[in-house]
């Protein structure tokens, strides 16, 4: 077997092992345990608030707003921890640096240096540090073009969306659907690189021979702890704020009067206004539209918005999703969430690194257009094929 082919197979095997451990074995088991613990905690808190006779509106905010919104995101902390642990091992052993050498030739065909693989792989964790990592690339062209590609890579913030929808609609094909989503993001990045750049650029870094070493576990655990703390901080700031806001919009009308039916709320009006834009993609329900809009603040807010908007628990969320989506429209929704514009934090980081809001604006427009067109194609081609069967 040629050496290059062997190295590519090793790289593919490393990524496949990372996905398997993160999403289907350790990650799945630990997330289920934590979700059960959070559910029991919410039940105990509900009983406590009922016994103390607190204001019903406050109890509804805590039990049907904050707890399900924040809890639906916190349940994925183990997945985030495992992902960053494995990425840290790959980085500390020197494999990511070796991967830069291995990927030099295929990246060269995209007009990029093999060094670009490092920020792109970091994008599997979070786009913000990945963009910051890309800022260290010596070539200005590599730096700007890599930053444009990073948001196509599925970051950890999308995992709650993937996990919830795959568990509901594709429970027997968990890894297959995940691989399709990750591959779709990588393919979108490749297509974008080919369309926006020139190929055939001369290799710019020499090939390295294997320089593996024992990982510094302190550095690995530091990476894991920083990102878990950052994820939890986001859950208790951005997601907390979004959950409270969504609960308020779901519970009141424009006369600031409480509503018994969320379909009469401010949130429903906003969702119905935006819903026609998403109807050709298969998810024209106002709750899906509201979730997409909320996802602009942070991708984790998509699931928390669906939970709060529907006033359901994690258990009944599966039933609610089945009422809104079919398997085909659910997959179209996943594709849209994969491709549409990155969170505001990423756009701000892009602005800071490039020194221009123009690059952030172009990125947002590119991703929204790519997401809409791709989801439209997926849903309508899927509908046509289904009609022939």
Short mmCIF file of C-alpha atoms in Angstrom, two decimals:
data_model
loop_
_atom_site.label_atom_id
_atom_site.label_comp_id
_atom_site.label_asym_id
_atom_site.label_seq_id
_atom_site.Cartn_x
_atom_site.Cartn_y
_atom_site.Cartn_z
CA UNK A 1 0.00 0.00 0.00
CA UNK A 2 1.42 3.45 -0.91
CA UNK A 3 2.58 5.48 2.07
CA UNK A 4 0.29 8.41 1.25
CA UNK A 5 -2.79 6.18 1.10
CA UNK A 6 -1.84 4.60 4.42
CA UNK A 7 -1.50 8.02 6.05
CA UNK A 8 -4.88 9.14 4.72
CA UNK A 9 -6.49 5.94 6.05
CA UNK A 10 -4.92 6.53 9.47
CA UNK A 11 -6.27 10.08 9.49
CA UNK A 12 -9.75 8.84 8.52
CA UNK A 13 -9.61 6.11 11.19
CA UNK A 14 -8.58 8.65 13.84
CA UNK A 15 -11.54 10.90 12.97
CA UNK A 16 -13.95 7.92 12.88
CA UNK A 17 -12.75 6.75 16.31
CA UNK A 18 -13.20 10.29 17.64
CA UNK A 19 -16.81 10.37 16.39
CA UNK A 20 -17.61 6.88 17.69
CA UNK A 21 -16.34 7.55 21.21
CA UNK A 22 -17.85 11.02 21.38
CA UNK A 23 -21.30 10.42 19.98
CA UNK A 24 -22.20 6.75 20.21
CA UNK A 25 -20.52 5.11 23.18
CA UNK A 26 -19.14 7.17 26.05
CA UNK A 27 -20.85 10.40 25.06
CA UNK A 28 -24.28 8.81 24.60
CA UNK A 29 -24.11 6.92 27.89
CA UNK A 30 -22.92 9.87 29.99
CA UNK A 31 -25.35 12.32 28.38
CA UNK A 32 -28.27 10.00 29.13
CA UNK A 33 -27.22 9.72 32.78
CA UNK A 34 -26.85 13.48 33.13
CA UNK A 35 -30.18 14.14 31.38
CA UNK A 36 -31.94 11.77 33.83
CA UNK A 37 -30.28 13.53 36.77
CA UNK A 38 -31.34 16.95 35.48
CA UNK A 39 -34.89 15.70 34.96
CA UNK A 40 -35.07 14.41 38.53
CA UNK A 41 -33.66 17.69 39.81
CA UNK A 42 -36.32 19.64 37.93
CA UNK A 43 -39.05 17.42 39.41
CA UNK A 44 -37.73 17.97 42.92
CA UNK A 45 -37.51 21.72 42.35
CA UNK A 46 -41.07 21.72 41.02
CA UNK A 47 -42.32 20.01 44.18
CA UNK A 48 -40.37 22.44 46.35
CA UNK A 49 -41.77 25.50 44.60
CA UNK A 50 -45.30 24.08 44.76
CA UNK A 51 -44.98 23.43 48.50
CA UNK A 52 -43.65 26.92 49.22
CA UNK A 53 -46.54 28.52 47.32
CA UNK A 54 -44.50 30.82 45.10
CA UNK A 55 -46.12 32.96 42.44
CA UNK A 56 -47.46 30.64 39.68
CA UNK A 57 -45.88 32.78 36.96
CA UNK A 58 -42.47 32.53 38.62
CA UNK A 59 -42.86 28.77 39.04
CA UNK A 60 -43.83 28.45 35.37
CA UNK A 61 -40.77 30.51 34.38
CA UNK A 62 -38.43 28.29 36.39
CA UNK A 63 -39.96 24.88 35.59
CA UNK A 64 -41.17 25.42 32.02
CA UNK A 65 -38.71 28.09 30.94
CA UNK A 66 -35.30 28.09 32.59
CA UNK A 67 -34.94 24.43 33.62
CA UNK A 68 -35.86 22.82 30.29
CA UNK A 69 -34.06 25.50 28.27
CA UNK A 70 -30.77 25.34 30.18
CA UNK A 71 -31.09 21.64 31.04
CA UNK A 72 -31.55 20.56 27.43
CA UNK A 73 -28.14 22.10 26.68
CA UNK A 74 -26.32 21.03 29.86
CA UNK A 75 -27.15 17.40 29.10
CA UNK A 76 -24.51 17.54 26.35
CA UNK A 77 -21.65 18.59 28.66
CA UNK A 78 -20.21 15.02 28.66
CA UNK A 79 -20.15 14.99 24.85
CA UNK A 80 -18.33 18.33 24.82
CA UNK A 81 -15.85 17.08 27.41
CA UNK A 82 -15.05 13.87 25.51
CA UNK A 83 -14.71 15.73 22.21
CA UNK A 84 -12.20 18.23 23.58
CA UNK A 85 -10.35 15.49 25.50
CA UNK A 86 -9.78 13.52 22.31
CA UNK A 87 -8.86 16.63 20.34
CA UNK A 88 -6.44 17.54 23.12
CA UNK A 89 -4.81 14.10 22.97
CA UNK A 90 -4.38 14.40 19.20
CA UNK A 91 -2.88 17.85 19.60
CA UNK A 92 -0.57 17.06 22.51
CA UNK A 93 0.80 13.86 20.95
CA UNK A 94 1.81 15.88 17.91
CA UNK A 95 -0.63 14.09 15.59
CA UNK A 96 -2.38 17.30 14.48
CA UNK A 97 0.99 18.74 13.45
CA UNK A 98 1.72 15.50 11.56
CA UNK A 99 -1.76 15.73 9.99
CA UNK A 100 -0.81 19.15 8.63
CA UNK A 101 2.04 17.48 6.73
CA UNK A 102 -0.13 14.56 5.61
CA UNK A 103 -2.84 16.90 4.30
CA UNK A 104 -0.42 19.25 2.53
CA UNK A 105 -0.97 17.77 -0.91
CA UNK A 106 -4.82 17.60 -0.90
CA UNK A 107 -5.03 21.05 0.72
CA UNK A 108 -2.62 22.35 -1.91
CA UNK A 109 -5.16 21.39 -4.55
CA UNK A 110 -7.60 23.71 -2.78
CA UNK A 111 -5.05 26.50 -2.84
CA UNK A 112 -4.32 26.17 0.88
CA UNK A 113 -1.43 25.07 3.05
CA UNK A 114 -1.56 21.84 5.03
CA UNK A 115 -1.20 24.00 8.15
CA UNK A 116 -4.81 25.04 7.62
CA UNK A 117 -5.96 21.60 8.80
CA UNK A 118 -5.23 22.53 12.43
CA UNK A 119 -7.77 25.40 12.76
CA UNK A 120 -10.24 23.41 10.67
CA UNK A 121 -9.99 20.39 13.00
CA UNK A 122 -10.30 22.75 15.97
CA UNK A 123 -13.54 23.90 14.38
CA UNK A 124 -15.07 20.56 15.40
CA UNK A 125 -14.83 21.88 18.95
CA UNK A 126 -15.68 25.57 18.63
CA UNK A 127 -15.44 28.08 15.80
CA UNK A 128 -14.19 30.91 18.03
CA UNK A 129 -10.82 29.37 19.06
CA UNK A 130 -10.53 27.91 15.55
CA UNK A 131 -10.74 31.42 14.05
CA UNK A 132 -8.22 32.66 16.60
CA UNK A 133 -5.94 29.75 15.67
CA UNK A 134 -6.23 30.63 11.98
CA UNK A 135 -4.99 34.14 12.79
CA UNK A 136 -1.53 32.66 13.42
CA UNK A 137 -1.16 31.41 9.82
CA UNK A 138 1.68 33.30 8.16
CA UNK A 139 0.01 33.65 4.76
CA UNK A 140 -2.71 36.33 4.64
CA UNK A 141 -4.51 34.40 1.89
CA UNK A 142 -4.48 31.18 3.92
CA UNK A 143 -5.66 33.08 6.97
CA UNK A 144 -8.67 34.74 5.34
CA UNK A 145 -9.73 31.72 3.29
CA UNK A 146 -9.43 29.33 6.24
CA UNK A 147 -11.54 31.64 8.41
CA UNK A 148 -14.21 31.57 5.70
CA UNK A 149 -14.25 27.76 5.76
CA UNK A 150 -14.30 27.19 9.54
CA UNK A 151 -18.07 27.80 10.10
CA UNK A 152 -18.89 24.96 7.69
CA UNK A 153 -17.29 22.54 10.16
CA UNK A 154 -19.79 21.18 12.70
CA UNK A 155 -18.87 22.78 16.02
CA UNK A 156 -19.84 21.37 19.41
CA UNK A 157 -22.66 23.92 19.76
CA UNK A 158 -24.59 22.01 17.10
CA UNK A 159 -24.35 18.72 19.00
CA UNK A 160 -27.52 19.29 21.08
CA UNK A 161 -29.45 19.81 17.83
CA UNK A 162 -27.96 16.74 16.20
CA UNK A 163 -28.41 14.63 19.32
CA UNK A 164 -32.06 15.53 19.88
CA UNK A 165 -33.18 15.14 16.26
CA UNK A 166 -31.19 11.99 15.59
CA UNK A 167 -32.52 10.36 18.77
CA UNK A 168 -36.05 11.21 17.70
CA UNK A 169 -35.99 10.43 13.97
CA UNK A 170 -32.93 8.25 13.31
CA UNK A 171 -32.26 6.26 16.50
CA UNK A 172 -31.03 3.18 14.61
CA UNK A 173 -28.72 5.13 12.31
CA UNK A 174 -27.09 7.46 14.79
CA UNK A 175 -23.50 7.28 13.59
CA UNK A 176 -24.45 7.13 9.90
CA UNK A 177 -26.49 10.35 10.09
CA UNK A 178 -23.79 12.07 12.13
CA UNK A 179 -21.14 11.13 9.60
CA UNK A 180 -23.34 12.39 6.78
CA UNK A 181 -23.77 15.74 8.55
CA UNK A 182 -20.09 16.12 9.29
CA UNK A 183 -19.18 15.01 5.77
CA UNK A 184 -21.69 17.50 4.32
CA UNK A 185 -20.03 20.33 6.23
CA UNK A 186 -16.58 19.26 5.06
CA UNK A 187 -17.85 18.93 1.47
CA UNK A 188 -19.36 22.42 1.66
CA UNK A 189 -16.01 23.76 2.85
CA UNK A 190 -14.21 22.01 -0.03
CA UNK A 191 -16.66 23.37 -2.61
CA UNK A 192 -16.32 26.87 -1.16
CA UNK A 193 -12.53 26.61 -1.26
CA UNK A 194 -12.62 25.52 -4.90
CA UNK A 195 -15.06 28.24 -5.92
CA UNK A 196 -13.40 31.11 -4.06
CA UNK A 197 -9.72 30.24 -4.58
CA UNK A 198 -7.14 28.99 -7.00
CA UNK A 199 -5.66 25.51 -6.96
CA UNK A 200 -2.25 24.26 -7.85
CA UNK A 201 -0.42 26.47 -5.37
CA UNK A 202 3.11 25.38 -4.59
CA UNK A 203 3.51 23.53 -1.30
CA UNK A 204 4.62 25.96 1.37
CA UNK A 205 5.75 23.79 4.25
CA UNK A 206 8.11 20.83 4.20
CA UNK A 207 6.92 17.33 4.99
CA UNK A 208 7.50 16.22 8.55
CA UNK A 209 8.38 12.78 9.74
CA UNK A 210 6.52 11.44 12.70
CA UNK A 211 7.44 13.36 15.84
CA UNK A 212 4.98 11.86 18.30
CA UNK A 213 5.46 12.27 22.02
CA UNK A 214 3.73 11.51 25.27
CA UNK A 215 0.80 13.88 25.76
CA UNK A 216 0.91 16.45 28.52
CA UNK A 217 -2.25 15.42 30.39
CA UNK A 218 -2.22 18.66 32.36
CA UNK A 219 -2.50 20.59 29.08
CA UNK A 220 -5.20 18.20 27.83
CA UNK A 221 -7.30 18.53 30.98
CA UNK A 222 -6.76 22.29 30.94
CA UNK A 223 -8.19 22.38 27.41
CA UNK A 224 -11.15 20.23 28.48
CA UNK A 225 -11.89 22.27 31.60
CA UNK A 226 -11.63 25.61 29.77
CA UNK A 227 -14.10 24.55 27.12
CA UNK A 228 -16.52 22.84 29.51
CA UNK A 229 -16.50 25.91 31.74
CA UNK A 230 -17.02 28.08 28.68
CA UNK A 231 -19.90 25.85 27.55
CA UNK A 232 -21.52 25.94 30.98
CA UNK A 233 -20.98 29.71 31.22
CA UNK A 234 -22.76 30.08 27.90
CA UNK A 235 -25.60 27.89 29.18
CA UNK A 236 -26.04 30.11 32.24
CA UNK A 237 -25.70 33.40 30.34
CA UNK A 238 -26.72 33.28 26.70
CA UNK A 239 -29.00 30.24 26.97
CA UNK A 240 -30.41 31.37 30.33
CA UNK A 241 -31.22 34.80 28.88
CA UNK A 242 -32.63 33.28 25.71
CA UNK A 243 -34.77 30.84 27.72
CA UNK A 244 -36.23 33.63 29.84
CA UNK A 245 -36.89 35.78 26.77
CA UNK A 246 -38.43 32.91 24.82
CA UNK A 247 -40.60 31.96 27.83
CA UNK A 248 -41.86 35.54 28.06
CA UNK A 249 -42.57 35.78 24.33
CA UNK A 250 -44.28 32.38 24.47
CA UNK A 251 -46.39 33.25 27.53
CA UNK A 252 -47.66 36.76 26.65
CA UNK A 253 -49.39 38.52 23.77
CA UNK A 254 -48.80 42.03 22.43
CA UNK A 255 -51.20 43.40 25.05
CA UNK A 256 -48.77 42.00 27.66
CA UNK A 257 -51.49 39.66 28.87
CA UNK A 258 -50.70 36.02 29.70
CA UNK A 259 -51.98 33.47 27.18
CA UNK A 260 -53.05 29.91 27.84
CA UNK A 261 -52.20 28.82 24.29
CA UNK A 262 -48.68 29.57 23.09
CA UNK A 263 -49.97 29.80 19.50
CA UNK A 264 -51.53 33.17 20.49
CA UNK A 265 -48.26 34.56 21.88
CA UNK A 266 -45.75 37.14 20.62
CA UNK A 267 -43.35 34.33 19.80
CA UNK A 268 -45.96 32.59 17.66
CA UNK A 269 -46.56 35.82 15.73
CA UNK A 270 -42.83 36.27 15.07
CA UNK A 271 -42.49 32.61 14.11
CA UNK A 272 -45.49 32.72 11.77
CA UNK A 273 -44.07 35.85 10.12
CA UNK A 274 -40.81 34.07 9.35
CA UNK A 275 -42.30 30.61 8.71
CA UNK A 276 -43.08 31.14 4.98
CA UNK A 277 -39.34 31.51 4.35
CA UNK A 278 -38.79 27.99 5.68
CA UNK A 279 -41.92 26.28 4.33
CA UNK A 280 -40.19 25.33 1.03
CA UNK A 281 -37.54 23.61 3.17
CA UNK A 282 -40.10 21.41 4.91
CA UNK A 283 -40.31 23.12 8.31
CA UNK A 284 -42.84 25.94 8.06
CA UNK A 285 -44.09 25.56 11.66
CA UNK A 286 -43.75 28.76 13.70
CA UNK A 287 -41.84 26.93 16.44
CA UNK A 288 -39.18 25.76 14.00
CA UNK A 289 -38.88 29.29 12.57
CA UNK A 290 -38.54 30.78 16.06
CA UNK A 291 -35.85 28.22 16.93
CA UNK A 292 -33.83 29.11 13.82
CA UNK A 293 -34.00 32.81 14.71
CA UNK A 294 -32.94 32.14 18.30
CA UNK A 295 -30.04 30.05 17.00
CA UNK A 296 -28.40 33.22 15.71
CA UNK A 297 -27.37 34.02 19.30
CA UNK A 298 -26.00 30.52 19.94
CA UNK A 299 -26.72 27.26 18.15
CA UNK A 300 -27.57 25.58 21.46
CA UNK A 301 -30.55 27.95 21.69
CA UNK A 302 -32.30 26.07 18.88
CA UNK A 303 -33.22 23.12 21.10
CA UNK A 304 -33.89 25.22 24.21
CA UNK A 305 -36.24 27.40 22.14
CA UNK A 306 -38.16 24.38 20.85
CA UNK A 307 -38.46 23.10 24.42
CA UNK A 308 -39.61 26.41 25.91
CA UNK A 309 -41.80 27.46 22.96
CA UNK A 310 -43.74 24.21 23.18
CA UNK A 311 -43.81 24.14 26.99
CA UNK A 312 -42.70 20.53 27.08
CA UNK A 313 -40.18 18.43 28.93
CA UNK A 314 -37.33 16.58 27.26
CA UNK A 315 -39.45 13.42 27.31
CA UNK A 316 -42.47 14.93 25.51
CA UNK A 317 -40.23 16.95 23.20
CA UNK A 318 -39.86 13.82 21.07
CA UNK A 319 -43.63 13.74 20.53
CA UNK A 320 -43.70 17.46 19.73
CA UNK A 321 -40.89 17.12 17.19
CA UNK A 322 -42.79 14.32 15.48
CA UNK A 323 -45.77 16.66 15.12
CA UNK A 324 -43.64 19.39 13.51
CA UNK A 325 -41.24 17.33 11.40
CA UNK A 326 -41.18 14.25 9.25
CA UNK A 327 -37.89 12.35 9.00
CA UNK A 328 -37.19 14.10 5.68
CA UNK A 329 -38.00 17.60 6.94
CA UNK A 330 -36.03 16.86 10.12
CA UNK A 331 -32.98 16.01 8.00
CA UNK A 332 -33.54 19.19 5.98
CA UNK A 333 -33.64 21.12 9.28
CA UNK A 334 -30.38 19.51 10.38
CA UNK A 335 -28.74 20.50 7.09
CA UNK A 336 -29.96 24.07 7.55
CA UNK A 337 -28.62 24.21 11.11
CA UNK A 338 -25.32 22.80 9.85
CA UNK A 339 -24.82 25.47 7.21
CA UNK A 340 -26.59 28.66 8.26
CA UNK A 341 -24.68 31.62 9.62
CA UNK A 342 -22.41 31.08 12.64
CA UNK A 343 -23.25 32.52 16.04
CA UNK A 344 -22.73 36.17 16.84
CA UNK A 345 -19.64 35.36 18.94
CA UNK A 346 -17.95 33.81 15.89
CA UNK A 347 -18.85 36.77 13.68
CA UNK A 348 -17.40 39.17 16.26
CA UNK A 349 -14.21 37.08 16.44
CA UNK A 350 -13.92 37.14 12.64
CA UNK A 351 -14.26 40.90 12.74
CA UNK A 352 -11.55 41.19 15.39
CA UNK A 353 -9.13 38.94 13.48
CA UNK A 354 -9.73 40.42 10.01
CA UNK A 355 -10.28 43.98 11.21
CA UNK A 356 -13.40 44.36 9.09
CA UNK A 357 -17.13 43.86 9.57
CA UNK A 358 -17.33 43.36 5.81
CA UNK A 359 -15.84 39.87 6.13
CA UNK A 360 -18.35 38.97 8.87
CA UNK A 361 -21.27 40.27 6.80
CA UNK A 362 -20.14 38.35 3.72
CA UNK A 363 -19.77 35.22 5.85
CA UNK A 364 -23.30 35.58 7.23
CA UNK A 365 -24.82 36.09 3.77
CA UNK A 366 -22.84 33.20 2.26
CA UNK A 367 -23.91 30.76 4.96
CA UNK A 368 -27.58 31.76 4.96
CA UNK A 369 -27.74 31.38 1.17
CA UNK A 370 -25.89 28.05 1.26
CA UNK A 371 -28.14 26.72 4.03
CA UNK A 372 -31.39 27.73 2.33
CA UNK A 373 -30.43 26.43 -1.12
CA UNK A 374 -29.02 23.14 0.18
CA UNK A 375 -31.99 22.44 2.47
CA UNK A 376 -34.37 23.31 -0.37
CA UNK A 377 -32.62 20.81 -2.63
CA UNK A 378 -32.50 18.11 0.05
CA UNK A 379 -36.18 18.39 0.95
CA UNK A 380 -37.57 18.71 -2.58
CA UNK A 381 -35.35 16.06 -4.15
CA UNK A 382 -36.17 13.80 -1.20
CA UNK A 383 -39.88 14.45 -1.66
CA UNK A 384 -39.62 13.66 -5.39
CA UNK A 385 -37.75 10.40 -4.75
CA UNK A 386 -40.18 9.40 -1.99
CA UNK A 387 -43.09 9.99 -4.41
CA UNK A 388 -41.53 7.59 -6.91
CA UNK A 389 -41.12 4.78 -4.39
#
